[in-house]
Tab-separated table of C-alpha atoms and ligand atoms in Angstrom:
chain	number	residue	atom	x	y	z
B	244	SER	CA	20.142	160.357	-99.850
B	245	ASP	CA	19.820	160.457	-103.622
B	246	PRO	CA	17.696	157.532	-104.901
B	247	GLU	CA	18.670	158.006	-108.566
B	248	ARG	CA	22.383	157.963	-107.789
B	249	GLU	CA	21.945	155.001	-105.479
B	250	LYS	CA	20.177	153.132	-108.261
B	251	ARG	CA	23.038	153.816	-110.667
B	252	PHE	CA	25.513	152.793	-107.984
B	253	GLN	CA	23.709	149.484	-107.411
B	254	ALA	CA	23.628	148.893	-111.172
B	255	ARG	CA	27.414	149.248	-111.289
B	256	ILE	CA	27.737	146.766	-108.421
B	257	ASP	CA	25.360	144.325	-110.129
B	258	ALA	CA	27.450	144.603	-113.307
B	259	GLU	CA	30.511	143.562	-111.224
B	260	GLU	CA	32.219	146.934	-111.724
B	261	ARG	CA	34.809	147.913	-109.124
B	262	ILE	CA	34.134	151.000	-107.018
B	263	GLU	CA	37.221	153.215	-106.693
B	264	PRO	CA	38.043	155.898	-104.061
B	265	ASN	CA	36.969	158.913	-106.149
B	266	ASP	CA	33.685	157.354	-107.313
B	267	TRP	CA	30.414	158.416	-105.768
B	268	MET	CA	29.175	155.954	-103.135
B	269	PRO	CA	26.328	155.917	-100.616
B	270	GLU	CA	27.433	157.104	-97.183
B	271	GLN	CA	26.332	153.802	-95.695
B	272	TYR	CA	28.558	151.856	-98.117
B	273	ARG	CA	31.517	153.992	-97.078
B	274	ARG	CA	30.766	153.525	-93.385
B	275	THR	CA	30.285	149.774	-93.713
B	276	LEU	CA	33.635	149.432	-95.439
B	277	ILE	CA	35.491	151.632	-92.953
B	278	ARG	CA	34.023	149.531	-90.143
B	279	GLN	CA	34.908	146.183	-91.683
B	280	ILE	CA	38.337	147.146	-93.041
B	281	SER	CA	39.433	148.846	-89.812
B	282	GLN	CA	38.254	145.908	-87.673
B	283	HIS	CA	40.144	143.665	-90.026
B	284	ALA	CA	43.285	145.837	-89.697
B	285	HIS	CA	43.013	145.859	-85.896
B	286	SER	CA	42.717	142.054	-85.933
B	287	GLU	CA	45.927	141.690	-87.902
B	288	ILE	CA	47.791	143.923	-85.456
B	289	VAL	CA	46.366	142.494	-82.218
B	290	GLY	CA	46.898	139.034	-83.763
B	291	MET	CA	50.651	139.626	-83.588
B	292	LEU	CA	50.518	139.394	-79.775
B	293	PRO	CA	49.530	135.755	-79.133
B	294	GLU	CA	52.091	134.482	-81.652
B	295	GLY	CA	54.764	137.006	-80.717
B	296	ASN	CA	54.570	135.360	-77.297
B	297	TRP	CA	56.386	132.303	-78.753
B	298	ILE	CA	59.122	133.910	-80.867
B	299	THR	CA	61.723	133.655	-78.108
B	300	ARG	CA	60.666	130.096	-77.289
B	301	ALA	CA	60.341	128.502	-80.735
B	302	PRO	CA	61.935	125.032	-80.590
B	303	SER	CA	64.512	125.527	-83.392
B	304	LEU	CA	66.199	128.244	-85.424
B	305	LYS	CA	64.125	127.266	-88.476
B	306	ARG	CA	60.858	127.511	-86.545
B	307	LYS	CA	61.930	130.823	-85.065
B	308	ALA	CA	62.776	132.311	-88.479
B	309	ALA	CA	59.423	131.202	-89.926
B	310	LEU	CA	57.439	132.514	-86.958
B	311	LEU	CA	59.275	135.839	-86.969
B	312	ALA	CA	58.555	136.280	-90.694
B	313	LYS	CA	54.928	135.318	-90.228
B	314	VAL	CA	54.326	137.762	-87.373
B	315	GLN	CA	55.944	140.521	-89.460
B	316	ASP	CA	53.632	139.607	-92.354
B	317	GLU	CA	50.628	140.155	-90.072
B	318	GLY	CA	51.933	143.626	-89.201
B	319	GLY	CA	52.248	144.328	-92.929
B	320	HIS	CA	48.652	143.208	-93.511
B	321	GLY	CA	47.512	145.635	-90.849
B	322	ALA	CA	49.409	148.514	-92.498
B	323	TYR	CA	47.956	147.572	-95.898
B	324	LEU	CA	44.443	147.530	-94.527
B	325	TYR	CA	44.752	150.841	-92.671
B	326	ALA	CA	45.891	152.329	-95.990
B	327	ALA	CA	42.804	150.851	-97.710
B	328	ALA	CA	40.590	152.419	-95.016
B	329	GLU	CA	42.327	155.773	-95.562
B	330	THR	CA	41.228	155.762	-99.222
B	331	LEU	CA	37.679	156.040	-97.839
B	332	GLY	CA	38.508	159.213	-95.937
B	333	ALA	CA	39.220	157.659	-92.533
B	334	ALA	CA	42.225	158.946	-90.596
B	335	ARG	CA	44.561	156.291	-89.275
B	336	GLU	CA	45.015	158.088	-85.938
B	337	ASP	CA	41.245	158.050	-85.412
B	338	LEU	CA	41.038	154.344	-86.196
B	339	GLU	CA	43.849	153.625	-83.750
B	340	ASP	CA	42.194	155.764	-81.079
B	341	GLU	CA	38.991	153.790	-81.516
B	342	LEU	CA	40.901	150.557	-80.959
B	343	LEU	CA	42.785	151.852	-77.917
B	344	SER	CA	39.658	153.293	-76.316
B	345	GLY	CA	37.936	149.914	-76.694
B	346	LYS	CA	35.316	151.284	-79.090
B	347	ALA	CA	36.441	149.361	-82.187
B	348	LYS	CA	36.203	145.602	-82.400
B	349	TYR	CA	38.897	143.139	-83.460
B	350	SER	CA	38.542	139.423	-84.022
B	351	SER	CA	37.369	137.498	-80.959
B	352	ILE	CA	39.970	134.786	-81.615
B	353	PHE	CA	42.903	136.906	-80.487
B	354	ASN	CA	41.552	137.053	-76.947
B	355	TYR	CA	42.576	133.460	-76.273
B	356	PRO	CA	45.972	132.590	-74.768
B	357	THR	CA	48.799	130.662	-76.479
B	358	LEU	CA	49.740	128.158	-73.799
B	359	SER	CA	51.925	125.653	-75.655
B	360	TRP	CA	54.022	125.421	-78.819
B	361	ALA	CA	51.197	123.409	-80.412
B	362	ASP	CA	49.078	126.594	-80.245
B	363	ILE	CA	51.392	128.113	-82.866
B	364	GLY	CA	50.663	125.162	-85.139
B	365	ILE	CA	46.945	125.522	-84.468
B	366	ILE	CA	46.949	129.267	-85.192
B	367	GLY	CA	48.576	128.705	-88.586
B	368	TRP	CA	46.439	125.703	-89.500
B	369	LEU	CA	43.061	126.828	-88.145
B	370	VAL	CA	43.097	130.575	-87.444
B	371	ASP	CA	44.874	131.450	-90.683
B	372	GLY	CA	42.912	128.693	-92.437
B	373	ALA	CA	39.667	130.344	-91.324
B	374	ALA	CA	41.041	133.752	-92.320
B	375	ILE	CA	41.774	132.467	-95.841
B	376	MET	CA	38.300	130.971	-96.192
B	377	ASN	CA	36.847	134.366	-95.270
B	378	GLN	CA	39.310	136.451	-97.298
B	379	ILE	CA	39.497	134.650	-100.664
B	380	PRO	CA	35.973	135.929	-101.503
B	381	LEU	CA	37.064	139.408	-100.342
B	382	CYS	CA	39.492	139.441	-103.302
B	383	ARG	CA	36.287	139.960	-105.341
B	384	CYS	CA	34.900	142.638	-103.015
B	385	SER	CA	33.240	145.496	-104.921
B	386	TYR	CA	35.586	148.076	-103.390
B	387	GLY	CA	38.802	148.092	-105.461
B	388	PRO	CA	41.482	148.968	-102.874
B	389	TYR	CA	40.205	146.372	-100.370
B	390	ALA	CA	39.925	143.668	-103.031
B	391	ARG	CA	43.443	144.319	-104.327
B	392	ALA	CA	44.943	144.352	-100.827
B	393	MET	CA	43.360	140.962	-100.178
B	394	ILE	CA	45.175	139.276	-103.073
B	395	ARG	CA	48.617	139.637	-101.534
B	396	VAL	CA	47.297	139.068	-98.022
B	397	CYS	CA	45.762	135.743	-99.092
B	398	LYS	CA	49.004	134.568	-100.687
B	399	GLU	CA	50.855	135.211	-97.444
B	400	GLU	CA	48.092	133.660	-95.327
B	401	SER	CA	48.359	130.545	-97.429
B	402	PHE	CA	52.052	130.245	-96.529
B	403	HIS	CA	51.108	130.789	-92.872
B	404	GLN	CA	48.506	128.058	-93.044
B	405	ARG	CA	51.003	125.560	-94.457
B	406	GLN	CA	53.673	126.338	-91.880
B	407	GLY	CA	51.043	125.807	-89.170
B	408	TYR	CA	49.889	122.494	-90.591
B	409	GLU	CA	53.502	121.377	-90.888
B	410	ILE	CA	54.049	122.109	-87.173
B	411	MET	CA	50.967	119.989	-86.435
B	412	LEU	CA	52.272	117.166	-88.646
B	413	ALA	CA	55.633	117.189	-86.868
B	414	LEU	CA	53.931	117.057	-83.450
B	415	CYS	CA	51.465	114.345	-84.476
B	416	ARG	CA	54.261	112.168	-85.893
B	417	GLY	CA	56.392	112.820	-82.801
B	418	THR	CA	56.348	111.363	-79.293
B	419	PRO	CA	53.063	110.517	-77.509
B	420	GLU	CA	53.575	113.671	-75.422
B	421	GLN	CA	53.842	115.818	-78.558
B	422	LYS	CA	50.743	114.218	-80.040
B	423	ALA	CA	48.866	114.846	-76.782
B	424	MET	CA	49.993	118.478	-76.869
B	425	ALA	CA	48.572	118.815	-80.398
B	426	GLN	CA	45.259	117.239	-79.351
B	427	GLU	CA	44.973	119.439	-76.266
B	428	ALA	CA	45.529	122.559	-78.387
B	429	LEU	CA	42.887	121.470	-80.892
B	430	ASN	CA	40.426	120.894	-78.040
B	431	ARG	CA	40.907	124.451	-76.776
B	432	TRP	CA	40.898	126.254	-80.142
B	433	TRP	CA	38.261	124.472	-82.242
B	434	TRP	CA	35.145	126.253	-80.975
B	435	PRO	CA	36.696	129.759	-80.763
B	436	VAL	CA	37.927	129.317	-84.367
B	437	LEU	CA	34.378	128.554	-85.544
B	438	MET	CA	33.292	131.814	-83.884
B	439	MET	CA	35.681	133.787	-86.114
B	440	PHE	CA	33.107	133.623	-88.911
B	441	GLY	CA	30.748	135.792	-86.870
B	442	PRO	CA	27.206	135.294	-85.565
B	443	SER	CA	24.823	132.905	-87.296
B	444	ASP	CA	23.090	134.411	-90.321
B	445	LYS	CA	19.860	135.025	-88.458
B	446	ASP	CA	21.729	137.213	-85.939
B	447	SER	CA	24.094	138.949	-88.359
B	448	GLN	CA	23.027	142.590	-88.707
B	449	HIS	CA	25.290	143.495	-91.606
B	450	THR	CA	25.247	140.459	-93.898
B	451	GLU	CA	22.212	141.376	-95.971
B	452	THR	CA	23.408	144.841	-97.023
B	453	ALA	CA	27.026	143.705	-97.347
B	454	MET	CA	25.890	140.939	-99.745
B	455	ARG	CA	23.747	143.342	-101.778
B	456	TRP	CA	26.776	145.607	-102.186
B	457	LYS	CA	29.020	142.607	-102.926
B	458	ILE	CA	31.327	143.465	-100.061
B	459	LYS	CA	30.604	139.972	-98.744
B	460	ARG	CA	30.069	137.164	-101.267
B	461	PHE	CA	29.034	134.478	-98.789
B	462	THR	CA	27.181	134.584	-95.485
B	463	ASN	CA	28.860	133.819	-92.149
B	464	ASP	CA	27.220	130.379	-91.920
B	465	GLU	CA	28.144	129.466	-95.494
B	466	LEU	CA	31.820	130.230	-94.877
B	467	ARG	CA	31.787	128.419	-91.521
B	468	GLN	CA	30.409	125.293	-93.208
B	469	LYS	CA	32.958	125.476	-96.038
B	470	PHE	CA	35.723	125.767	-93.442
B	471	ILE	CA	34.492	122.783	-91.431
B	472	ASP	CA	34.164	120.670	-94.577
B	473	ALA	CA	37.720	121.496	-95.635
B	474	THR	CA	39.285	121.160	-92.193
B	475	VAL	CA	37.808	118.014	-90.655
B	476	PRO	CA	39.561	115.630	-93.116
B	477	GLN	CA	42.850	117.480	-92.467
B	478	GLY	CA	42.439	116.877	-88.730
B	479	HIS	CA	41.631	113.208	-89.271
B	480	PHE	CA	44.741	112.881	-91.459
B	481	LEU	CA	46.735	114.105	-88.450
B	482	GLY	CA	45.078	111.422	-86.349
B	483	LEU	CA	43.328	114.013	-84.174
B	484	THR	CA	39.733	114.115	-82.949
B	485	PHE	CA	37.523	117.196	-82.807
B	486	PRO	CA	35.926	118.195	-79.492
B	487	ASP	CA	32.392	117.932	-80.889
B	488	PRO	CA	30.418	114.704	-80.414
B	489	ALA	CA	27.840	115.915	-82.932
B	490	LEU	CA	30.383	116.186	-85.743
B	491	THR	CA	29.244	113.661	-88.394
B	492	PHE	CA	29.375	113.478	-92.159
B	493	ASN	CA	25.906	113.880	-93.614
B	494	GLU	CA	25.623	111.671	-96.721
B	495	THR	CA	22.518	113.490	-97.918
B	496	THR	CA	23.915	117.025	-97.815
B	497	GLN	CA	27.560	115.934	-98.336
B	498	HIS	CA	28.549	118.316	-95.520
B	499	TRP	CA	29.764	117.808	-91.957
B	500	ASP	CA	27.003	118.395	-89.403
B	501	PHE	CA	28.237	119.983	-86.196
B	502	GLY	CA	27.049	120.897	-82.700
B	503	GLU	CA	25.726	124.180	-81.320
B	504	ILE	CA	28.227	127.020	-80.908
B	505	ASP	CA	28.265	128.643	-77.465
B	506	TRP	CA	27.044	132.080	-78.518
B	507	THR	CA	27.083	133.297	-74.922
B	508	GLU	CA	30.840	132.855	-74.886
B	509	PHE	CA	31.110	134.616	-78.282
B	510	LYS	CA	29.142	137.627	-77.021
B	511	ARG	CA	31.115	137.780	-73.811
B	512	VAL	CA	34.465	137.803	-75.651
B	513	ILE	CA	33.278	140.475	-78.103
B	514	ALA	CA	32.014	142.591	-75.204
B	515	GLY	CA	35.554	142.644	-73.731
B	516	ASP	CA	35.337	139.810	-71.222
B	517	GLY	CA	37.311	137.013	-72.886
B	518	PRO	CA	40.317	135.273	-71.305
B	519	CYS	CA	42.862	137.842	-72.595
B	520	ASN	CA	40.939	140.989	-73.636
B	521	ARG	CA	42.344	143.144	-70.844
B	522	GLN	CA	45.887	141.917	-71.374
B	523	ARG	CA	45.701	142.537	-75.139
B	524	MET	CA	44.417	146.086	-74.701
B	525	LYS	CA	47.072	146.790	-72.088
B	526	GLN	CA	49.766	145.543	-74.483
B	527	MET	CA	48.354	147.637	-77.338
B	528	ARG	CA	48.310	150.796	-75.217
B	529	ALA	CA	51.855	150.176	-73.979
B	530	LYS	CA	52.997	149.670	-77.576
B	531	HIS	CA	51.321	152.925	-78.590
B	532	ASP	CA	53.062	154.821	-75.769
B	533	ASN	CA	56.442	153.206	-76.428
B	534	ASN	CA	56.223	154.085	-80.114
B	535	ALA	CA	55.332	157.751	-79.560
B	536	TRP	CA	58.909	158.823	-80.394
B	537	VAL	CA	58.738	157.056	-83.780
B	538	ARG	CA	55.545	158.892	-84.726
B	539	ALA	CA	57.015	162.199	-83.526
B	540	ALA	CA	60.207	161.624	-85.543
B	541	ALA	CA	58.296	160.624	-88.689
B	542	LEU	CA	56.106	163.711	-88.402
B	543	ALA	CA	59.077	166.043	-87.837
B	544	TYR	CA	60.817	164.532	-90.867
B	545	ALA	CA	57.715	164.922	-93.059
B	546	ASN	CA	57.338	168.560	-91.968
B	547	LYS	CA	60.970	169.298	-92.714
B	548	ARG	CA	60.688	167.799	-96.188
B	549	GLN	CA	57.570	169.805	-96.873
B	550	GLN	CA	59.240	173.029	-95.754
B	551	ARG	CA	62.212	172.291	-98.017
B	552	ALA	CA	59.914	171.602	-100.955
B	553	GLU	CA	58.118	174.908	-100.372
B	554	ALA	CA	61.335	176.908	-99.956
E	643	ACO	N1	35.079	138.831	-83.544
E	643	ACO	C1	34.755	140.098	-83.203
E	643	ACO	N2	33.672	140.732	-83.701
E	643	ACO	C2	32.905	140.056	-84.574
E	643	ACO	C3	33.198	138.744	-84.982
E	643	ACO	C4	34.332	138.123	-84.420
E	643	ACO	N3	34.678	136.869	-84.721
E	643	ACO	N4	32.250	138.349	-85.860
E	643	ACO	C5	31.388	139.362	-85.989
E	643	ACO	N5	31.777	140.392	-85.212
E	643	ACO	C6	31.082	141.657	-85.013
E	643	ACO	C7	30.937	142.435	-86.304
E	643	ACO	O1	32.089	143.172	-86.567
E	643	ACO	C8	29.725	143.292	-85.991
E	643	ACO	O2	30.102	144.316	-85.085
E	643	ACO	P1	29.722	145.881	-85.259
E	643	ACO	O3	28.318	145.949	-85.772
E	643	ACO	O4	29.900	146.484	-83.912
E	643	ACO	O5	30.689	146.437	-86.212
E	643	ACO	C9	28.853	142.348	-85.212
E	643	ACO	O6	29.749	141.395	-84.622
E	643	ACO	C10	27.787	141.653	-86.031
E	643	ACO	O7	28.335	140.739	-86.985
E	643	ACO	P2	27.957	140.750	-88.532
E	643	ACO	O8	26.709	141.517	-88.764
E	643	ACO	O9	27.959	139.340	-89.021
E	643	ACO	O10	29.195	141.586	-89.123
E	643	ACO	P3	29.921	141.504	-90.531
E	643	ACO	O11	28.952	141.490	-91.660
E	643	ACO	O12	30.951	142.572	-90.541
E	643	ACO	O13	30.650	140.055	-90.549
E	643	ACO	C11	32.945	139.304	-90.448
E	643	ACO	C12	31.710	139.756	-89.660
E	643	ACO	C13	32.618	137.996	-91.166
E	643	ACO	C14	34.090	139.093	-89.457
E	643	ACO	C15	33.300	140.400	-91.493
E	643	ACO	O14	33.421	141.644	-90.862
E	643	ACO	C16	34.550	140.120	-92.267
E	643	ACO	O15	34.561	139.318	-93.183
E	643	ACO	N6	35.656	140.870	-91.955
E	643	ACO	C17	36.912	140.811	-92.677
E	643	ACO	C18	37.794	139.715	-92.178
E	643	ACO	C19	38.319	139.943	-90.787
E	643	ACO	O16	38.094	140.941	-90.147
E	643	ACO	N7	39.088	139.005	-90.283
E	643	ACO	C20	39.715	139.161	-88.998
E	643	ACO	C21	40.214	137.899	-88.446
E	643	ACO	S1	41.355	137.087	-89.493
E	643	ACO	C22	42.914	137.674	-89.162
E	643	ACO	O17	43.083	138.778	-88.821
E	643	ACO	C23	44.074	136.741	-89.314
């Protein structure tokens, strides 16, 4: 380590300067970013699976077109983010290997099943809603390529969130059975969605350094609270109830108080033992094997072009 350089680096961060790929950076800063960006990329890609499950069963042509576009957007976000990680010197093949071997994490939320059409509404409204809450501050992340990637990603996520809420509105204004389907989906997804923001601040290993380096601008608990405050009135507008008896508006703090998150479940899902972890990994490995010919063709084409350029 080089304390003088690190001091100058921190001064640049404190002055809100953007760090770019060719700038000097502490090794730990690089590693933290590769870890976070690659986990984020993996989440976008694995996140295509639970929603992809409903493309063939969407209830109308309009819904199908929107869902198809949305799932493709998520794939694009993953590609964007892998490219951002590559600017830090990571190789995409290595990142993919880490995912397929089970070494790299991806968001806990994508290990839950999509059992009804209402789940597609819930994913847009809540999962993408939580993603936006977490990612808007990342548009001001100190690392330039990540921050810039987040701008477009957030615009698309915002469209996703609206299409999800609109599905919920249609169900909640529909028949009693449709309304019940919406409520049942909210009951299953609410707590796992709150876990997306990560462990509570006292248990978060990375928050302190990530905040000092302005990779993160808010702590996990701060973002979780902001999300709950924004979302609860939206749920009440739909005429739905949240599966948390402790959820009450606190007049003093002007925030919604909420009950204790089941951190045992969170840890279990992250450790690979959630409802769908094994299925997701199996699907990812099958996809990797099925796509081998595309990678081989792309590589052969790139080699041929290079040979021509050299000739
Ligand atoms: N699911 C899986 N792993 C998680 C989750 C979660 N919901 N929350 C935290 N973790 C992991 C962290 O990655 C870290 O693991 P590691 O040390 O093995 O790398 C560990 O739990 C401890 O957590 P923190 O110290 O709080 O980690 P961090 O500072 O990275 O904060 C957070 C976690 C908030 C998820 C952060 O990484 C982040 O903002 N990432 C970018 C956004 C993102 O990845 N979103 C993905 C879901 S949204 C979507 O794809 C639509």
